[in-house]
XYZ file of C-alpha atoms in Angstrom:
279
model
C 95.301 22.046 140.350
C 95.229 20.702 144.256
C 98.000 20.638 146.265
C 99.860 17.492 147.435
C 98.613 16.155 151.111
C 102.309 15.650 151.981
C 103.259 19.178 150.833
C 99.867 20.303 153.113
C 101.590 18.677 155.570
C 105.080 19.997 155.539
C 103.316 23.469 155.358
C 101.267 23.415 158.737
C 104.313 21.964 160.276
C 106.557 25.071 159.175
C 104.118 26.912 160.642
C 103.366 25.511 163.755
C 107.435 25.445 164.096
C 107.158 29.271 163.756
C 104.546 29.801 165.653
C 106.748 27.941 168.642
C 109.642 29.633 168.109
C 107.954 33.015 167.987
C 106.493 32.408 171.309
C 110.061 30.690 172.742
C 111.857 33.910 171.768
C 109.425 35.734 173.151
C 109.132 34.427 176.836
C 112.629 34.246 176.656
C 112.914 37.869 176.500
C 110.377 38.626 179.155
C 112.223 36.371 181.304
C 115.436 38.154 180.751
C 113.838 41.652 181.461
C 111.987 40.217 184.406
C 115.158 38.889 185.731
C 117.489 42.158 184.999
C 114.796 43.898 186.838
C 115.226 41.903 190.006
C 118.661 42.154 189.697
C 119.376 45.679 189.271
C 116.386 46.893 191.665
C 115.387 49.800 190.155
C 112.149 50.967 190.517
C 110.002 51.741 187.975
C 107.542 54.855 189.277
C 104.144 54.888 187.719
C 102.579 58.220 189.166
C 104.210 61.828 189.773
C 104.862 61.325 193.473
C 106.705 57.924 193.378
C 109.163 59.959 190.407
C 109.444 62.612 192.847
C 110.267 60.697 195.665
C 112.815 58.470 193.522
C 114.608 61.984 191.992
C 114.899 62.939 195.634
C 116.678 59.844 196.453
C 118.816 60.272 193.464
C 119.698 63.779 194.412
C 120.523 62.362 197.823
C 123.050 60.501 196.224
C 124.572 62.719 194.535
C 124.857 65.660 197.246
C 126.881 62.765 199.064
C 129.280 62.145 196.197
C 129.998 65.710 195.471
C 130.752 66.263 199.643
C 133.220 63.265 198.832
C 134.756 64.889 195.633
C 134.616 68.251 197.172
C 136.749 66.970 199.632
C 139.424 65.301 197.444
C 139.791 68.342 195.292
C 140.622 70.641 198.559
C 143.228 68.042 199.723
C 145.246 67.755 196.195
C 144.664 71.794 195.991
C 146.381 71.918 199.438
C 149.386 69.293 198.511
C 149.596 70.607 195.123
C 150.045 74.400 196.662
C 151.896 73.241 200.134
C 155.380 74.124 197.939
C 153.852 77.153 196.138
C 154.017 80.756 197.641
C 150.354 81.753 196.552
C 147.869 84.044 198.628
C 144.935 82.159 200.486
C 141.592 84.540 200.822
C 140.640 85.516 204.459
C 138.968 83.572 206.945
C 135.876 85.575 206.740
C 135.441 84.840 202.824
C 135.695 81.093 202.907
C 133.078 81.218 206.147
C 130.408 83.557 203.885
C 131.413 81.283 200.910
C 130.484 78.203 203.355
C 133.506 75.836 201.515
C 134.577 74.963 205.042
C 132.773 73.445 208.081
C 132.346 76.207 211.179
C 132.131 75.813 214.694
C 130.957 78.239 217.107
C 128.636 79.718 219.700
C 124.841 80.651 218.292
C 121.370 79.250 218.336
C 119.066 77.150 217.187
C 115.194 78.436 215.597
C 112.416 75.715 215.084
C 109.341 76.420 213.611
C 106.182 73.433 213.033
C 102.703 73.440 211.971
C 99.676 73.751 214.383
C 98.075 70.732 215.353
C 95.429 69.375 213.576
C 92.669 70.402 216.664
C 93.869 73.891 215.871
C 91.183 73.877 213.240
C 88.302 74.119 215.232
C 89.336 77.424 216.193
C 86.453 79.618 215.178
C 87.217 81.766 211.745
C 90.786 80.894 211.496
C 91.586 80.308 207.709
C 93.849 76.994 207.166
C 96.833 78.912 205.681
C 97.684 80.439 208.537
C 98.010 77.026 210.839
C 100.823 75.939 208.332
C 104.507 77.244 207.903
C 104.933 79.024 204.549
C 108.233 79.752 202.910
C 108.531 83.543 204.110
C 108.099 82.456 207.574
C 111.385 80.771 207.130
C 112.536 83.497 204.780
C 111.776 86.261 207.749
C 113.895 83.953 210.496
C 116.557 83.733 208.361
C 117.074 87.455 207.297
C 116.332 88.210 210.917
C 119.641 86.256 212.232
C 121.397 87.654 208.805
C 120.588 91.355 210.160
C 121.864 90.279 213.991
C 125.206 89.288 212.684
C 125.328 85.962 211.830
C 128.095 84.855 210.697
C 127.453 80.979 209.149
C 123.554 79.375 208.789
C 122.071 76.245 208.337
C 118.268 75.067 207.425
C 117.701 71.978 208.231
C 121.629 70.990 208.688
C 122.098 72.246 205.092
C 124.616 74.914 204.854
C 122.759 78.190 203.662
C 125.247 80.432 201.424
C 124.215 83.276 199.063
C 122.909 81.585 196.356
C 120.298 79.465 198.663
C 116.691 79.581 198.304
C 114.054 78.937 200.447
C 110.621 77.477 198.282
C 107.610 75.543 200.100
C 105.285 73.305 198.326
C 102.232 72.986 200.248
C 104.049 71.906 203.535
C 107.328 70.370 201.518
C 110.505 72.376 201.614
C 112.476 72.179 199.279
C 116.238 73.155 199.230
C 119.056 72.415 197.162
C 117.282 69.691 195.337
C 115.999 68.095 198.992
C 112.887 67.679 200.382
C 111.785 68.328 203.462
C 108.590 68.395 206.126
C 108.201 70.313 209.520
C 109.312 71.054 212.071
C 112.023 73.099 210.075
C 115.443 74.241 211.965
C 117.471 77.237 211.807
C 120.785 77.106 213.106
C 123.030 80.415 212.999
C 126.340 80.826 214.316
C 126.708 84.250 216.223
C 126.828 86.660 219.297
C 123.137 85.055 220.677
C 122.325 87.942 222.323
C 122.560 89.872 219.389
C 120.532 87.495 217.052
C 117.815 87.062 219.503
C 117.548 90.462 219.639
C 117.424 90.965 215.937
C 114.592 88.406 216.211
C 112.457 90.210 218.508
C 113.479 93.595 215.789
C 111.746 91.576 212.846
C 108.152 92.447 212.262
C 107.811 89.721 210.447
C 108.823 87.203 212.779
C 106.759 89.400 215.297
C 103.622 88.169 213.149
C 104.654 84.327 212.969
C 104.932 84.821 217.229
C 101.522 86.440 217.227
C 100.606 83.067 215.389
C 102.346 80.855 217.358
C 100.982 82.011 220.810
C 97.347 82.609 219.208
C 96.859 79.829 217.192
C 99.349 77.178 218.058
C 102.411 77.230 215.748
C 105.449 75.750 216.743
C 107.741 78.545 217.974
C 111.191 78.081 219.939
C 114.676 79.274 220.575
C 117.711 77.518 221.807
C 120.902 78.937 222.755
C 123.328 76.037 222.474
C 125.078 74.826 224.795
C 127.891 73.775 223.097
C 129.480 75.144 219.710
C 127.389 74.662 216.889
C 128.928 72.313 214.082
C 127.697 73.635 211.103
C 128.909 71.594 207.551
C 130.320 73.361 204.430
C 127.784 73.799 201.184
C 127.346 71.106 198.963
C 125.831 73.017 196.195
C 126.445 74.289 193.116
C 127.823 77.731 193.469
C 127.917 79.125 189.812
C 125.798 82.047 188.662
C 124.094 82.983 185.245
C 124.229 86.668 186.037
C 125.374 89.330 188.449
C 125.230 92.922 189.536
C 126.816 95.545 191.570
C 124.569 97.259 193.654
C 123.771 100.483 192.947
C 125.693 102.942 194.802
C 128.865 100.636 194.810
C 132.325 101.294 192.917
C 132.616 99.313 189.978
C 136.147 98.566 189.263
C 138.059 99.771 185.693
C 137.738 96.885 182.953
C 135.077 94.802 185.143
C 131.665 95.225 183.836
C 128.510 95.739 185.894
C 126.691 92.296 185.068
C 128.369 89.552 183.979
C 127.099 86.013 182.311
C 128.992 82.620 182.662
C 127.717 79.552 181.104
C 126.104 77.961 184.284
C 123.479 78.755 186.486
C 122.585 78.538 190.054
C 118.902 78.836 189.991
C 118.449 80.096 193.491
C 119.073 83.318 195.235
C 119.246 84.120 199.249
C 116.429 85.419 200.627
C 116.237 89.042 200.911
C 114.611 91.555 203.699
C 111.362 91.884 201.301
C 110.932 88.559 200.934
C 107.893 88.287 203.393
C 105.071 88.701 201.372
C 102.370 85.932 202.282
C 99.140 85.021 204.094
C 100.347 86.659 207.374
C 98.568 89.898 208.127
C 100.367 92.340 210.326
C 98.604 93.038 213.826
Protein backbone atom coordinates (compact mmCIF):
# COMPACT_ATOMS: atom_id res chain seq x y z
CA UNK A 1 0.00 0.00 0.00
CA UNK A 2 1.71 3.51 -1.34
CA UNK A 3 1.08 6.56 0.08
CA UNK A 4 -0.95 9.41 -1.50
CA UNK A 5 1.38 12.14 -3.49
CA UNK A 6 -0.73 14.88 -1.84
CA UNK A 7 -0.31 13.37 1.65
CA UNK A 8 3.77 13.13 0.52
CA UNK A 9 3.32 16.48 0.05
CA UNK A 10 1.69 17.83 3.12
CA UNK A 11 4.41 15.73 4.97
CA UNK A 12 7.70 17.42 3.59
CA UNK A 13 5.94 20.65 4.06
CA UNK A 14 5.35 19.96 7.94
CA UNK A 15 8.68 19.34 7.99
CA UNK A 16 10.33 21.89 6.25
CA UNK A 17 7.88 24.26 8.50
CA UNK A 18 9.71 22.68 11.49
CA UNK A 19 12.77 22.71 10.34
CA UNK A 20 12.22 26.80 9.92
CA UNK A 21 10.86 27.33 12.99
CA UNK A 22 13.51 25.35 14.80
CA UNK A 23 16.13 27.46 13.30
CA UNK A 24 13.84 30.95 13.86
CA UNK A 25 13.67 30.11 17.57
CA UNK A 26 16.94 29.42 17.61
CA UNK A 27 18.67 32.64 16.18
CA UNK A 28 16.23 34.33 18.04
CA UNK A 29 17.71 33.25 21.18
CA UNK A 30 21.28 33.86 20.22
CA UNK A 31 20.27 37.22 19.31
CA UNK A 32 18.73 37.87 22.63
CA UNK A 33 21.88 36.56 24.56
CA UNK A 34 24.12 38.42 22.17
CA UNK A 35 22.22 41.51 22.83
CA UNK A 36 21.86 41.11 26.87
CA UNK A 37 25.53 40.69 26.67
CA UNK A 38 26.16 44.06 25.12
CA UNK A 39 23.89 45.49 27.30
CA UNK A 40 24.88 44.44 30.62
CA UNK A 41 28.81 44.47 29.79
CA UNK A 42 29.97 41.86 31.68
CA UNK A 43 32.84 40.15 30.77
CA UNK A 44 33.09 36.77 30.31
CA UNK A 45 36.96 35.61 31.40
CA UNK A 46 38.24 32.62 29.57
CA UNK A 47 41.72 31.97 31.34
CA UNK A 48 42.77 32.19 35.19
CA UNK A 49 44.30 35.65 34.97
CA UNK A 50 41.41 37.55 33.23
CA UNK A 51 39.05 35.80 36.45
CA UNK A 52 41.60 37.09 38.66
CA UNK A 53 41.81 40.36 37.42
CA UNK A 54 37.82 40.62 37.15
CA UNK A 55 37.46 39.23 41.13
CA UNK A 56 39.89 42.02 41.90
CA UNK A 57 37.73 44.53 40.33
CA UNK A 58 34.79 43.08 42.06
CA UNK A 59 36.48 43.23 45.39
CA UNK A 60 37.29 46.82 44.52
CA UNK A 61 33.81 47.39 44.52
CA UNK A 62 32.90 46.13 47.29
CA UNK A 63 35.75 47.56 49.72
CA UNK A 64 34.12 50.94 48.41
CA UNK A 65 30.57 50.05 49.42
CA UNK A 66 31.41 48.74 52.79
CA UNK A 67 33.66 52.32 53.46
CA UNK A 68 30.14 53.83 52.45
CA UNK A 69 28.04 51.55 54.82
CA UNK A 70 30.67 51.69 57.41
CA UNK A 71 30.13 55.15 57.45
CA UNK A 72 26.30 55.26 57.72
CA UNK A 73 26.27 52.79 60.53
CA UNK A 74 28.78 55.14 62.73
CA UNK A 75 26.53 58.20 62.02
CA UNK A 76 23.00 56.48 63.12
CA UNK A 77 25.21 54.79 66.11
CA UNK A 78 26.21 58.40 67.01
CA UNK A 79 22.45 59.98 66.62
CA UNK A 80 20.95 56.96 67.99
CA UNK A 81 23.41 57.28 71.28
CA UNK A 82 23.71 61.37 71.21
CA UNK A 83 20.59 61.11 74.03
CA UNK A 84 21.98 57.96 75.73
CA UNK A 85 24.51 58.15 78.70
CA UNK A 86 26.70 55.11 77.49
CA UNK A 87 30.64 54.81 77.85
CA UNK A 88 32.72 55.38 74.53
CA UNK A 89 36.23 53.23 74.56
CA UNK A 90 39.46 55.37 74.64
CA UNK A 91 41.07 57.11 71.96
CA UNK A 92 43.91 54.76 71.85
CA UNK A 93 41.52 51.61 71.20
CA UNK A 94 39.59 52.95 68.27
CA UNK A 95 43.25 54.18 66.72
CA UNK A 96 44.77 50.29 67.23
CA UNK A 97 41.26 49.10 66.09
CA UNK A 98 41.81 51.53 62.91
CA UNK A 99 37.63 52.31 62.78
CA UNK A 100 38.60 55.96 62.50
CA UNK A 101 40.83 57.95 60.07
CA UNK A 102 44.28 59.38 61.93
CA UNK A 103 46.30 62.22 61.31
CA UNK A 104 49.66 62.82 62.51
CA UNK A 105 53.41 63.28 62.27
CA UNK A 106 55.47 59.92 60.94
CA UNK A 107 57.06 58.62 57.81
CA UNK A 108 56.85 57.16 54.83
CA UNK A 109 59.02 53.51 53.76
CA UNK A 110 59.19 52.51 49.97
CA UNK A 111 60.64 49.54 48.87
CA UNK A 112 60.89 48.38 44.65
CA UNK A 113 62.51 45.75 42.73
CA UNK A 114 66.03 46.05 41.14
CA UNK A 115 66.18 46.93 37.70
CA UNK A 116 66.17 44.57 35.17
CA UNK A 117 70.28 45.33 34.28
CA UNK A 118 70.72 44.24 37.87
CA UNK A 119 70.89 40.76 36.46
CA UNK A 120 74.04 40.82 34.92
CA UNK A 121 75.55 41.11 38.17
CA UNK A 122 77.87 38.16 38.37
CA UNK A 123 76.38 35.13 40.75
CA UNK A 124 73.51 37.02 42.08
CA UNK A 125 70.47 34.56 42.24
CA UNK A 126 67.09 36.28 40.84
CA UNK A 127 65.22 36.03 44.19
CA UNK A 128 67.10 38.29 45.78
CA UNK A 129 66.60 41.35 43.06
CA UNK A 130 62.77 41.10 43.89
CA UNK A 131 60.78 42.24 47.09
CA UNK A 132 59.38 39.21 48.96
CA UNK A 133 56.64 39.35 51.52
CA UNK A 134 58.99 39.32 54.74
CA UNK A 135 60.79 42.22 53.42
CA UNK A 136 57.60 44.05 53.94
CA UNK A 137 56.79 41.91 56.95
CA UNK A 138 60.37 43.07 58.63
CA UNK A 139 59.51 47.07 57.81
CA UNK A 140 56.43 46.77 59.25
CA UNK A 141 57.27 45.05 62.65
CA UNK A 142 60.25 47.35 62.67
CA UNK A 143 57.95 50.69 62.88
CA UNK A 144 55.47 48.40 65.20
CA UNK A 145 58.59 47.95 67.71
CA UNK A 146 59.51 52.01 67.36
CA UNK A 147 56.10 52.97 68.52
CA UNK A 148 53.91 53.36 65.90
CA UNK A 149 50.92 54.19 66.63
CA UNK A 150 48.54 53.80 63.16
CA UNK A 151 50.06 52.01 59.64
CA UNK A 152 49.23 51.84 56.25
CA UNK A 153 50.57 49.53 53.17
CA UNK A 154 49.92 50.83 50.27
CA UNK A 155 47.18 53.50 51.67
CA UNK A 156 45.36 50.46 53.15
CA UNK A 157 44.89 50.74 56.79
CA UNK A 158 46.97 47.84 58.48
CA UNK A 159 45.12 46.63 61.85
CA UNK A 160 45.77 43.33 63.71
CA UNK A 161 44.19 41.01 61.72
CA UNK A 162 46.21 42.18 58.38
CA UNK A 163 48.38 40.01 56.43
CA UNK A 164 51.04 40.59 54.29
CA UNK A 165 51.26 37.54 51.25
CA UNK A 166 53.34 38.06 47.86
CA UNK A 167 52.70 36.13 44.79
CA UNK A 168 55.65 36.21 42.69
CA UNK A 169 55.90 40.11 42.67
CA UNK A 170 51.85 40.63 43.38
CA UNK A 171 50.83 41.72 46.83
CA UNK A 172 48.09 40.90 47.91
CA UNK A 173 46.11 42.48 50.86
CA UNK A 174 42.71 42.48 51.96
CA UNK A 175 41.45 40.94 48.81
CA UNK A 176 43.67 43.71 46.58
CA UNK A 177 46.29 43.37 44.40
CA UNK A 178 49.14 45.09 44.15
CA UNK A 179 52.81 45.58 42.25
CA UNK A 180 56.00 47.53 43.42
CA UNK A 181 57.15 49.92 44.54
CA UNK A 182 55.21 49.08 47.86
CA UNK A 183 54.68 51.99 50.65
CA UNK A 184 54.73 51.99 54.27
CA UNK A 185 53.30 54.76 55.99
CA UNK A 186 53.39 54.81 59.98
CA UNK A 187 52.24 57.44 62.14
CA UNK A 188 54.79 58.12 65.06
CA UNK A 189 57.70 59.92 66.95
CA UNK A 190 60.12 59.63 63.46
CA UNK A 191 63.01 59.66 65.28
CA UNK A 192 62.06 56.84 67.15
CA UNK A 193 60.83 54.65 64.16
CA UNK A 194 63.82 55.36 62.13
CA UNK A 195 65.72 54.30 64.76
CA UNK A 196 63.86 51.11 65.29
CA UNK A 197 64.60 50.66 61.57
CA UNK A 198 68.21 50.87 61.71
CA UNK A 199 67.58 48.18 65.21
CA UNK A 200 65.98 45.54 62.71
CA UNK A 201 68.37 42.97 61.41
CA UNK A 202 66.20 42.17 59.07
CA UNK A 203 65.71 45.33 57.47
CA UNK A 204 69.59 45.63 57.96
CA UNK A 205 69.75 42.68 55.28
CA UNK A 206 67.11 44.23 52.72
CA UNK A 207 69.69 47.65 53.07
CA UNK A 208 72.67 45.41 52.45
CA UNK A 209 70.54 44.50 49.26
CA UNK A 210 69.52 47.64 48.34
CA UNK A 211 73.00 49.37 48.33
CA UNK A 212 74.68 46.05 46.83
CA UNK A 213 72.46 45.02 44.38
CA UNK A 214 70.08 47.80 43.58
CA UNK A 215 66.76 47.48 45.48
CA UNK A 216 64.68 50.28 45.95
CA UNK A 217 65.28 51.59 49.48
CA UNK A 218 64.00 55.07 50.97
CA UNK A 219 62.71 57.00 53.90
CA UNK A 220 60.63 60.07 54.13
CA UNK A 221 59.82 62.03 57.06
CA UNK A 222 56.69 63.92 56.08
CA UNK A 223 56.35 67.05 55.97
CA UNK A 224 53.02 67.44 56.80
CA UNK A 225 50.66 65.11 59.00
CA UNK A 226 50.10 61.92 57.55
CA UNK A 227 46.31 61.16 56.65
CA UNK A 228 45.98 57.73 57.18
CA UNK A 229 42.11 56.11 56.38
CA UNK A 230 40.21 53.78 58.79
CA UNK A 231 40.14 49.75 57.87
CA UNK A 232 37.80 48.56 55.52
CA UNK A 233 38.06 44.98 56.37
CA UNK A 234 36.46 42.42 57.92
CA UNK A 235 37.45 42.36 61.51
CA UNK A 236 35.90 39.04 62.89
CA UNK A 237 38.00 36.15 64.14
CA UNK A 238 37.53 32.25 64.11
CA UNK A 239 39.70 31.83 67.16
CA UNK A 240 41.68 33.54 69.88
CA UNK A 241 44.15 33.25 72.69
CA UNK A 242 45.60 34.90 75.64
CA UNK A 243 49.12 34.91 75.66
CA UNK A 244 50.77 32.95 77.88
CA UNK A 245 51.82 34.67 80.90
CA UNK A 246 48.67 37.00 80.82
CA UNK A 247 45.64 37.04 83.42
CA UNK A 248 42.75 35.43 82.12
CA UNK A 249 39.69 36.88 83.55
CA UNK A 250 36.93 34.61 85.81
CA UNK A 251 34.12 33.13 83.40
CA UNK A 252 36.12 34.16 80.06
CA UNK A 253 37.75 31.24 78.53
CA UNK A 254 41.25 31.13 77.05
CA UNK A 255 40.26 30.59 73.23
CA UNK A 256 37.21 31.41 71.99
CA UNK A 257 35.33 30.49 68.45
CA UNK A 258 32.67 32.78 66.73
CA UNK A 259 31.08 31.81 63.57
CA UNK A 260 33.23 34.03 61.18
CA UNK A 261 36.61 34.22 60.23
CA UNK A 262 39.19 36.70 59.36
CA UNK A 263 41.68 34.68 57.50
CA UNK A 264 44.65 36.88 58.10
CA UNK A 265 46.84 37.62 61.01
CA UNK A 266 49.49 40.69 61.56
CA UNK A 267 52.75 39.97 60.95
CA UNK A 268 54.80 39.00 63.80
CA UNK A 269 58.71 39.65 64.79
CA UNK A 270 59.55 35.96 63.33
CA UNK A 271 58.00 36.46 60.38
CA UNK A 272 61.28 36.97 58.30
CA UNK A 273 62.10 33.78 57.13
CA UNK A 274 63.04 33.98 53.28
CA UNK A 275 65.75 34.07 50.60
CA UNK A 276 67.71 36.82 52.46
CA UNK A 277 70.87 35.53 54.07
CA UNK A 278 72.19 37.48 56.98
CA UNK A 279 75.74 39.18 56.37
Amino acid sequence: MTDHPHRKRRLVARGTLSVALVLALSGAIFAANAKFARATGDRHPEDLADLTEVEASRVEDLSSQVDALRSEVDTLTKDENSGHDVGSPGLGYVVEGGSTPVAGPGLSVKLDDAPEDSLRLPDVRPDLLVVHQQDIQSVMNALWAGGAEAMTLMDQRVISTSAVRCIGNVLILQGRRYSPPYTISAIGDPARLKQALQDSQAVQVYMRDARDLGLGWSVTVASDPLQLPAYSGATELSSASVPAGVEILPGIPATTTQDRSADESRPTSGSTSGPRSEP
